[in-house]
Coordinates of C-alpha atoms in Angstrom, one line a residue:
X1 CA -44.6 124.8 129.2
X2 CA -47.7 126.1 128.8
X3 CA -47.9 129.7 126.5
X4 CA -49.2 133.1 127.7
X5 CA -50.9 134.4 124.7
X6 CA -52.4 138.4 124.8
X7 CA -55.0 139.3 127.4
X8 CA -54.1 135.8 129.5
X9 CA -51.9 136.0 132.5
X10 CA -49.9 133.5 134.3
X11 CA -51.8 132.1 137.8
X12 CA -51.0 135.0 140.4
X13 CA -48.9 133.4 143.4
X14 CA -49.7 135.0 146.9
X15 CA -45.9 134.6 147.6
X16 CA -42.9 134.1 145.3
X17 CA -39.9 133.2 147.2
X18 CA -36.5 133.8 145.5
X19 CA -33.7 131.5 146.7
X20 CA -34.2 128.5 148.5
X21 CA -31.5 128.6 151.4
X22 CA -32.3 128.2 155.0
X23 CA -34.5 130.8 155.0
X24 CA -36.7 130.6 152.8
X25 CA -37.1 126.9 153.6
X26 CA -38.1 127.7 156.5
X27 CA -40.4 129.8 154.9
X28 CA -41.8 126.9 153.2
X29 CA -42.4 125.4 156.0
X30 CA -44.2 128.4 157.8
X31 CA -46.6 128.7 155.0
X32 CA -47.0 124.4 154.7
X33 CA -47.6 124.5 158.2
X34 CA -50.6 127.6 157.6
X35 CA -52.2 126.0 154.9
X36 CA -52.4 122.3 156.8
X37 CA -54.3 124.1 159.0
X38 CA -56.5 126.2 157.5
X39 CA -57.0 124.7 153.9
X40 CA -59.5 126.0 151.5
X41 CA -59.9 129.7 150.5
X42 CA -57.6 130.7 153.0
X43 CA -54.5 128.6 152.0
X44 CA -51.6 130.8 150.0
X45 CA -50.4 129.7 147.3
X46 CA -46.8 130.1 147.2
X47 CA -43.9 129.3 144.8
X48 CA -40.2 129.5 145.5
X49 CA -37.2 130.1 142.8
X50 CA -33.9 128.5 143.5
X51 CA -31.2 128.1 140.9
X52 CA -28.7 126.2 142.0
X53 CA -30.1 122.3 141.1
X54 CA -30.4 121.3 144.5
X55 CA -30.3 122.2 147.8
X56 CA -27.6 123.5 149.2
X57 CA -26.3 126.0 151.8
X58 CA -22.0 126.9 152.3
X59 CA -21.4 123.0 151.0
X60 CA -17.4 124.5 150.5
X61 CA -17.4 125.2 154.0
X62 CA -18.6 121.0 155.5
X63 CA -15.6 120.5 157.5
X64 CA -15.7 117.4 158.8
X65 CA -15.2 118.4 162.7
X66 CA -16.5 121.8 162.6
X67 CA -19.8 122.2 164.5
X68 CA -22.9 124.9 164.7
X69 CA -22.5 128.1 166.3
X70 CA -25.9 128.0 167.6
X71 CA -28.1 125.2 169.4
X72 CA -29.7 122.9 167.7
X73 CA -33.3 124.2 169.4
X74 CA -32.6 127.5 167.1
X75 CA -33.7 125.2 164.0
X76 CA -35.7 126.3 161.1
X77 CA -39.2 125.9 163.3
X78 CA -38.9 125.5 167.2
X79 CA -38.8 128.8 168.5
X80 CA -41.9 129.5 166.3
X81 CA -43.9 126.5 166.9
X82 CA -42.0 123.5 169.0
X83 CA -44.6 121.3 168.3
X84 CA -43.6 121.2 164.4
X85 CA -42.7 117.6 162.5
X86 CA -39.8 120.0 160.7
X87 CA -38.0 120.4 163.9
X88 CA -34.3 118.8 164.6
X89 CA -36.1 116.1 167.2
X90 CA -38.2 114.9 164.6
X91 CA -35.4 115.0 162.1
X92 CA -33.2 112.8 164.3
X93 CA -35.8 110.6 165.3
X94 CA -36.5 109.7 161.6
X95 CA -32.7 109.5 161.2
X96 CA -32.6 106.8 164.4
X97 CA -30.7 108.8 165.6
X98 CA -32.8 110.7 168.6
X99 CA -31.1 108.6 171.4
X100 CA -27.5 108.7 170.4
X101 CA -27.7 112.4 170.0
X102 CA -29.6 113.0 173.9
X103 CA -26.1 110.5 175.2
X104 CA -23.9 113.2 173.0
X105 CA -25.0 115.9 175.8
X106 CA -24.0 118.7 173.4
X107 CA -26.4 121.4 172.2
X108 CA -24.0 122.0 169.3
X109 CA -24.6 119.7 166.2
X110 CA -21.9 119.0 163.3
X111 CA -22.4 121.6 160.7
X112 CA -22.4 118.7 158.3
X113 CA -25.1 117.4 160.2
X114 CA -27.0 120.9 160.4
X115 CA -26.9 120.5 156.5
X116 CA -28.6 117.4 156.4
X117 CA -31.1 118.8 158.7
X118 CA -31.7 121.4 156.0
X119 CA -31.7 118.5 152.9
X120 CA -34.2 116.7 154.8
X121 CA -36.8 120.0 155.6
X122 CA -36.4 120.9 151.9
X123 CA -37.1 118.1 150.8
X124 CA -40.4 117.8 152.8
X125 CA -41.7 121.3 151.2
X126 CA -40.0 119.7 148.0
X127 CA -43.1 119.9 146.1
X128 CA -43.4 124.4 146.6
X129 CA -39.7 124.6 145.1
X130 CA -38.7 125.3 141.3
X131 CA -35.1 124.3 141.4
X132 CA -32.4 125.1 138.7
X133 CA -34.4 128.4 138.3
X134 CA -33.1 131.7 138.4
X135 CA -34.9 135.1 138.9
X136 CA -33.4 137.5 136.5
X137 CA -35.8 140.5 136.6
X138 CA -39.0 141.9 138.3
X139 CA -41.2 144.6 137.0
X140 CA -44.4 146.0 138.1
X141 CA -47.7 145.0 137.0
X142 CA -49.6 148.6 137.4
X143 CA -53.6 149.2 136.3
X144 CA -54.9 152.7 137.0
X145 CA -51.4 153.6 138.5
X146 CA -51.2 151.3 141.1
X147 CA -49.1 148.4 141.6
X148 CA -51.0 145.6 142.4
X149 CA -48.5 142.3 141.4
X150 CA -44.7 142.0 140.2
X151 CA -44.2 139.5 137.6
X152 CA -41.1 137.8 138.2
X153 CA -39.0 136.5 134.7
X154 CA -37.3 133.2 136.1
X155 CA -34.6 131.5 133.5
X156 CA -34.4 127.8 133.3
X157 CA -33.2 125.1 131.1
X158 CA -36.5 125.6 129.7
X159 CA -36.1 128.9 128.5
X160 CA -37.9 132.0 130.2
X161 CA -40.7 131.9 131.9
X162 CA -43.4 134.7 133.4
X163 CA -44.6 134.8 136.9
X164 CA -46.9 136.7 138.9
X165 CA -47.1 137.4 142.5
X166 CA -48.8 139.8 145.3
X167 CA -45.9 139.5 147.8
X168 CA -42.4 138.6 147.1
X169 CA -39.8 137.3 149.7
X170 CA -35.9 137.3 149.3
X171 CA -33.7 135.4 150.8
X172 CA -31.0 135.1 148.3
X173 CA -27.9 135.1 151.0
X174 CA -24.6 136.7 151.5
X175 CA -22.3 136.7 148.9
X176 CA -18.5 136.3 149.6
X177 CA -16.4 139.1 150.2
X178 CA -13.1 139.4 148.8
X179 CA -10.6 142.8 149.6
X180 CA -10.3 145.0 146.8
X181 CA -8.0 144.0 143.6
X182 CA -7.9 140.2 145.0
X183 CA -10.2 138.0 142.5
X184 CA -10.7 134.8 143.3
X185 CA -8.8 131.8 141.2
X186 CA -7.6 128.4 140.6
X187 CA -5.0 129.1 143.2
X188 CA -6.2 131.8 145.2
X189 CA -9.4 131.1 147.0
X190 CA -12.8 132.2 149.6
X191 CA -12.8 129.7 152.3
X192 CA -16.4 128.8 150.8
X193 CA -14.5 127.5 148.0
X194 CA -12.2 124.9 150.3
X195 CA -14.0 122.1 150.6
X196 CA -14.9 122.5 146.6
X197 CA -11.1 122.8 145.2
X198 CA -8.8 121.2 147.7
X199 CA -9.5 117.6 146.2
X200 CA -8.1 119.3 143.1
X201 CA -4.9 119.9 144.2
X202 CA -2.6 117.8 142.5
X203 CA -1.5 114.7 144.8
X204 CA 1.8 114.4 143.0
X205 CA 3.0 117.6 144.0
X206 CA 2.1 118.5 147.1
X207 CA 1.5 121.7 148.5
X208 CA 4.2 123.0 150.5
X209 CA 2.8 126.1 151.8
X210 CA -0.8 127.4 152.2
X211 CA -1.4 130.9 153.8
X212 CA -4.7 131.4 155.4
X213 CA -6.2 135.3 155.6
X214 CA -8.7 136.1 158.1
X215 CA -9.2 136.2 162.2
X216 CA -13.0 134.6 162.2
X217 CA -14.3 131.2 162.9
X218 CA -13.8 130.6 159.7
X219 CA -10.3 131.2 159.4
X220 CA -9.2 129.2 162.4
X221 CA -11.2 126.5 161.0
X222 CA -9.5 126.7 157.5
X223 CA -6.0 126.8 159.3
X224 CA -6.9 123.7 161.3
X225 CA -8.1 121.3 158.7
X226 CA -5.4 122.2 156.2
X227 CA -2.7 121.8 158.9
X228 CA -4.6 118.2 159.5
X229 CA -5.2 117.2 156.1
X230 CA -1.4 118.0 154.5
X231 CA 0.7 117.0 156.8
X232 CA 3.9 117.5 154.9
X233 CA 2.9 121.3 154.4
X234 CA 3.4 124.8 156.2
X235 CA 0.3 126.8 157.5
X236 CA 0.9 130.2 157.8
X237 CA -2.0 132.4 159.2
X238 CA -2.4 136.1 158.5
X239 CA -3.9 138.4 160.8
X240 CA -3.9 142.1 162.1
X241 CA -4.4 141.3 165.9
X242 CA -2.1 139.7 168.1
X243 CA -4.2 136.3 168.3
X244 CA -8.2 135.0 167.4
X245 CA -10.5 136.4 169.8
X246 CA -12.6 133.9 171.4
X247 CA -16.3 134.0 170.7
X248 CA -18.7 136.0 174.0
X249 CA -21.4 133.1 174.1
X250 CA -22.4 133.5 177.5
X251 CA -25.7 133.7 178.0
X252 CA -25.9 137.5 178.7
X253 CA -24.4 138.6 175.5
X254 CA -26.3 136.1 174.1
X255 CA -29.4 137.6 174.5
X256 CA -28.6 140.1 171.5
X257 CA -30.1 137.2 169.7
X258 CA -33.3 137.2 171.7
X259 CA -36.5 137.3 169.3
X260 CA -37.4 140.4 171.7
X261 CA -34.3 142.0 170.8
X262 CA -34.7 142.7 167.3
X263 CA -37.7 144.6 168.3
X264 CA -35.7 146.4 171.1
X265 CA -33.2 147.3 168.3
X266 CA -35.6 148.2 165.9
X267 CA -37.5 150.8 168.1
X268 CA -33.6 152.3 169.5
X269 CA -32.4 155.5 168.0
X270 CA -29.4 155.2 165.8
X271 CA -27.1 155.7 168.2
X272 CA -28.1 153.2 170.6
X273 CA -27.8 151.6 167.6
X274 CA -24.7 151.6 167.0
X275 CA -23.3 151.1 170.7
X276 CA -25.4 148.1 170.6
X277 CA -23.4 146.9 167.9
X278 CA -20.4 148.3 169.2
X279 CA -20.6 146.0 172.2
X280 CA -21.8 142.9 171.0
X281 CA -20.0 142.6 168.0
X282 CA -18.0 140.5 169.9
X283 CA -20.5 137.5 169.8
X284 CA -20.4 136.6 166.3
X285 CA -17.5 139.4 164.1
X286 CA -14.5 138.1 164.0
X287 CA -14.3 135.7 166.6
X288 CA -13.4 131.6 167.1
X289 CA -14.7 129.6 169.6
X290 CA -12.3 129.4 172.6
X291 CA -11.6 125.5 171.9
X292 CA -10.3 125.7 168.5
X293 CA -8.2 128.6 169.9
X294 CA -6.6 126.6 172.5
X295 CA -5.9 123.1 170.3
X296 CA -4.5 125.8 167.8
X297 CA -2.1 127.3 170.3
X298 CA -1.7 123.8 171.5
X299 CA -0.6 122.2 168.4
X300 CA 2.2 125.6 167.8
X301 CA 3.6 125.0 171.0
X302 CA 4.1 121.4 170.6
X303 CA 5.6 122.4 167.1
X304 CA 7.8 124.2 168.5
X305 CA 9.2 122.2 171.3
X306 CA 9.9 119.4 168.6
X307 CA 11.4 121.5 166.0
X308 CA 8.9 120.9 163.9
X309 CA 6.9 124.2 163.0
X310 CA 4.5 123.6 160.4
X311 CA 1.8 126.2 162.0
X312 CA 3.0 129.4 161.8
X313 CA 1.0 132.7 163.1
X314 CA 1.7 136.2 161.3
X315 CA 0.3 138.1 163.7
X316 CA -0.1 141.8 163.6
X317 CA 0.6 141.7 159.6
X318 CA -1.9 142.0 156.9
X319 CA -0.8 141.1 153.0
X320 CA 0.2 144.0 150.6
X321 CA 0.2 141.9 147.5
X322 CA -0.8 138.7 146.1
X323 CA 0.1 137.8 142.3
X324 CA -0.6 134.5 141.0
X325 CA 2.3 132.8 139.5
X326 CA 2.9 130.0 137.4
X327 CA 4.3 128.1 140.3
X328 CA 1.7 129.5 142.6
X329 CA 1.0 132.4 144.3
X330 CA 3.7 135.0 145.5
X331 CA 2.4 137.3 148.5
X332 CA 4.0 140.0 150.4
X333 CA 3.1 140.4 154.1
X334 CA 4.2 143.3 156.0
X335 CA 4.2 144.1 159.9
X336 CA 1.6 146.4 160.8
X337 CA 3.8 147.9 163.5
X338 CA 7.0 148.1 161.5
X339 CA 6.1 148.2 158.5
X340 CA 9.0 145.4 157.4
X341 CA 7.4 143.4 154.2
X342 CA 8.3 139.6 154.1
X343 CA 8.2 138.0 150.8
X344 CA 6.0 134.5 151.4
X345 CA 5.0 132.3 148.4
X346 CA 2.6 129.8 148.8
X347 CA 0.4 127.3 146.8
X348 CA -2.7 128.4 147.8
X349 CA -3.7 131.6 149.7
X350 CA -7.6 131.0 151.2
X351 CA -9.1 134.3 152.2
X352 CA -11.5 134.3 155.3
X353 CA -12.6 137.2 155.0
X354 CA -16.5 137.2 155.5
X355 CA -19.4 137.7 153.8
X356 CA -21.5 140.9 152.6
X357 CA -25.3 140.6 152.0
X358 CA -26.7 140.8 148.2
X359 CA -28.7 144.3 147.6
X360 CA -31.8 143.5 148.1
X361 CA -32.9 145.7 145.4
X362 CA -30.5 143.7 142.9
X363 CA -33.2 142.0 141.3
X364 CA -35.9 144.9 141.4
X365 CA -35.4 147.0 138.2
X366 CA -38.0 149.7 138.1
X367 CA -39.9 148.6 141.2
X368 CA -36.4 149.6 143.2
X369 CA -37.4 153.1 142.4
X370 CA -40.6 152.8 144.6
X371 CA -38.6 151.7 147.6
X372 CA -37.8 154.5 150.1
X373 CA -34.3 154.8 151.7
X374 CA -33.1 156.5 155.1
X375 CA -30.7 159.7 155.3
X376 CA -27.9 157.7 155.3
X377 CA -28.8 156.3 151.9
X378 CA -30.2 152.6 153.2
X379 CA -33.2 150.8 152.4
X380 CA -35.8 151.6 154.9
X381 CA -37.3 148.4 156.3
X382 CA -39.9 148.2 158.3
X383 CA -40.4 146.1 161.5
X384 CA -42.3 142.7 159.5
X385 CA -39.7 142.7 157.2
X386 CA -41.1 144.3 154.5
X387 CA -39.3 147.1 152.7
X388 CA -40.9 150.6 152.7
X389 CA -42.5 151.8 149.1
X390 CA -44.2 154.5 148.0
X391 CA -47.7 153.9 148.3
X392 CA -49.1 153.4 144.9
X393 CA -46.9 149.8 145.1
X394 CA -49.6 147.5 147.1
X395 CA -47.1 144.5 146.9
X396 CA -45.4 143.0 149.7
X397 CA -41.6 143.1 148.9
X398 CA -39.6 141.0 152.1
X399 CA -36.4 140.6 152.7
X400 CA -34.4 137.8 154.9
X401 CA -31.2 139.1 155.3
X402 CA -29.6 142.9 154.7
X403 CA -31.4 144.1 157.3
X404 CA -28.9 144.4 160.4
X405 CA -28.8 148.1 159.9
X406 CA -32.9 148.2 160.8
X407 CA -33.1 144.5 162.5
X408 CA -29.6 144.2 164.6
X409 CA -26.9 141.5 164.4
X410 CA -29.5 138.5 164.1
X411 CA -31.0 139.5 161.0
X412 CA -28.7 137.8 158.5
X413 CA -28.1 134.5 161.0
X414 CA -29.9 131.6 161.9
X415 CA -30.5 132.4 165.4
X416 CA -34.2 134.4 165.0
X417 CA -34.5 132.3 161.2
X418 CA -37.7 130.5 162.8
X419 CA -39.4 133.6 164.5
X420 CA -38.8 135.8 161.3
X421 CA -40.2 133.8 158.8
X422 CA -43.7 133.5 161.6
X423 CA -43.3 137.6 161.8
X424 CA -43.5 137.4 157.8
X425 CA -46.1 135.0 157.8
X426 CA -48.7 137.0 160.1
X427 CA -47.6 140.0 157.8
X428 CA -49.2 138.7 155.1
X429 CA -52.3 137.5 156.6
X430 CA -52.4 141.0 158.2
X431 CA -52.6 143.1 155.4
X432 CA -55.7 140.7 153.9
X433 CA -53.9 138.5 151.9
X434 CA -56.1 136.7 149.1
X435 CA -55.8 133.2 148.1
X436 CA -53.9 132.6 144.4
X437 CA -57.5 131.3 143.2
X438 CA -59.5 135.0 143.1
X439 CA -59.3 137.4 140.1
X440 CA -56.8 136.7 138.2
X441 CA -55.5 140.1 135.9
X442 CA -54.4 140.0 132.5
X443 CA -51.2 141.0 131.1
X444 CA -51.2 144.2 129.2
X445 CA -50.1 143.0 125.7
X446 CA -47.0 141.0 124.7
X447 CA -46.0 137.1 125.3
X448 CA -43.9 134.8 127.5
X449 CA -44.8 131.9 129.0
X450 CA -45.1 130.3 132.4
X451 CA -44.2 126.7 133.9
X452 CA -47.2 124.6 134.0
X453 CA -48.0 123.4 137.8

């Protein structure tokens, strides 16, 4: 670690990147792929921040079976530049695996796949990447009033360290989302915990029960691989609609996804807006593909027939109460059309109930006072991504994700991940981006330090 004494300053990064999921790797890669090409003065020099100690993206979530909702040619670089050595192809082909997958005639990879897909891209930018280093603050770096860098104070085993940068790019993720009052526990769970905890359920007592909350992909999923894996225990699955909705993929409604449709949706008044959502919510809210729906509906039936219900469907009910107990959890579900409450204890209850985006001014201190908001209160973000400020702040400030308000349903998703990172890229170039090896400013007083590169 290398000190910053009084009137030094740390190197100034053209782009910090916080988190290191999806997309910022593909971020990475964008800004890899720039500087192969141009080299020299006009390379960036960028820097990303990821604190978990590798990479790592919904690992609770690796079901075995369960496959991408998206085709594999909507990968971290295709639809920006097909001829990239990041793409799928090339990751299959270095995986001897190029042929087998062509014979598969499926568009749709294993998720667990997809995630290997992501390993194998990180670890080709491996070298822009800080893991086990987490941003805990950002504050503005101001001479004669304006803003001209944001040091960034990233926590690692190390200790802190100070950072500087021109732009800044989050892409920290979505958080899970639990109903209000319900924290999450030993015994009651996110589905993005599953994968994580079930192995720690104790084989000499088995579960008898499990209840399963939620009516999304997810949900159905959960339900299906606990009903595989624990064969000597009841599923029960709690909804408020009659059944799962199956997913609108065709390939109308599937154009909501479009790269041209983010810009149709940005330029739309609010409450085309907000039809636009209305209608297509259909293609990725709350909805299962239509095969897991019908093996699930299967498998009931042929329950049923043989006396033998272990999948049960509480349709129409939502739960009321869940109290962890010293035997496990007890739950109350009651009929939404009745209102009749059922007492229903279970060893594990696995909400699958979604995800919310993180704030993306979370991590901005004062600077989030600089960023302008819309009349209903939201961050105002413009069509490259880059959140509105005031003008005195002549940073870059970019989000990837928390932007479906301003960008449409694809903003938070992997579908437009590969376009959106290019949209960022020519951003930066656009507004006269310098290279990290011009004038370097000094920190006004005080001390830290900064990882040596």
């Amino acid at each position: 670690m290398a000190q910053v004494r009084p009137g030094e300053a740390p190197v100034v990064h053209d782009l910090i990147g916080i988190g290191f999921g999806p997309s910022n790797v593909a971020m990475a890669i964008a800004v890899s792929e720039h500087n192969l090409r141009v080299g020299g003065q006009e390379a960036i020099n960028a820097r990303f921040f990821e604190q978990q100690p590798r990479f790592g993206w919904h690992r609770g979530m690796l079901i075995d079976d369960a496959t991408m909702q998206v085709s594999f040619l909507k990968d971290l670089v295709t639809l920006r530049n097909p001829a990239s050595d990041f793409s799928f192809l090339c990751y299959l082909k270095s995986k001897g695996r190029l042929v087998d997958f062509i014979n598969h005639k499926n568009l749709f990879p294993l998720r667990v796949e997809f995630h290997d897909y992501f390993e194998w891209a990180a670890d080709k930018v491996d070298a822009m990447v800080s893991y086990g280093h987490e941003v805990v603050g950002i504050t503005p770096a101001t001479r004669d009033g304006v803003v001209e860098h944001l040091d960034i104070t990233v926590r690692s085993g190390e200790g802190l360290a100070l950072h500087r940068a021109r732009n800044v790019v989050i892409g920290t993720g979505l958080r899970p989302f639990m109903p209000d009052g319900v924290e999450r526990t030993d015994r009651v769970w996110h589905n993005c915990d599953l994968l994580t905890k079930v192995d720690g359920l104790d084989a000499a007592a088995a579960p008898s029960r499990f209840i399963v909350v939620g009516a999304g992909q997810s949900a159905a999923e959960n339900v299906a691989y606990l009903h595989r894996r624990f064969p000597g225990a009841e599923v029960c699955a709690v909804f408020s609609r009659y059944g799962y909705s199956p997913a609108d993929d065709s390939g109308f409604a599937n154009r909501i996804f479009d790269p041209q449709a983010v810009g149709e949706f940005f330029a739309a008044p609010e409450d085309v807006k907000r039809r636009l959502m209305d209608y297509h919510g259909n293609t990725n809210y709350s909805v299962v593909d239509i095969d897991l729906i019908d093996d699930l509906y299967r498998q009931m039936y042929q329950e049923k027939v043989l006396g033998t219900e272990r999948l049960r469907f509480l349709n129409v009910s939502r739960l009321t109460d869940v109290r962890e107990t010293p035997a496990g959890v007890h739950t109350t579900v009651q009929s939404l059309v009745t209102g009749e409450e059922i007492p229903l204890d279970a060893d594990v209850v696995v909400f699958a109930t979604g995800y919310r985006p993180a704030d993306p001014l979370g991590l901005l201190g004062d600077v989030a006072e600089r960023c302008l908001r819309d009349d209903a209160g939201r961050v105002r973000v413009e069509r490259d991504y880059r959140i509105a400020t005031d003008p005195a702040l002549r940073c870059g400030i970019y989000v990837q994700g928390g932007t479906e308000h301003t960008h449409g349903i694809t903003s938070s998703l992997l579908s437009n991940t590969a376009v959106r990172v290019g949209e960022i890229l020519d951003s930066l170039l656009g507004r006269g981006l310098k290279s990290g090896a011009d004038e370097v400013r000094t920190v006004a007083g005080g001390t830290g330090s900064t990882a040596a590169r």
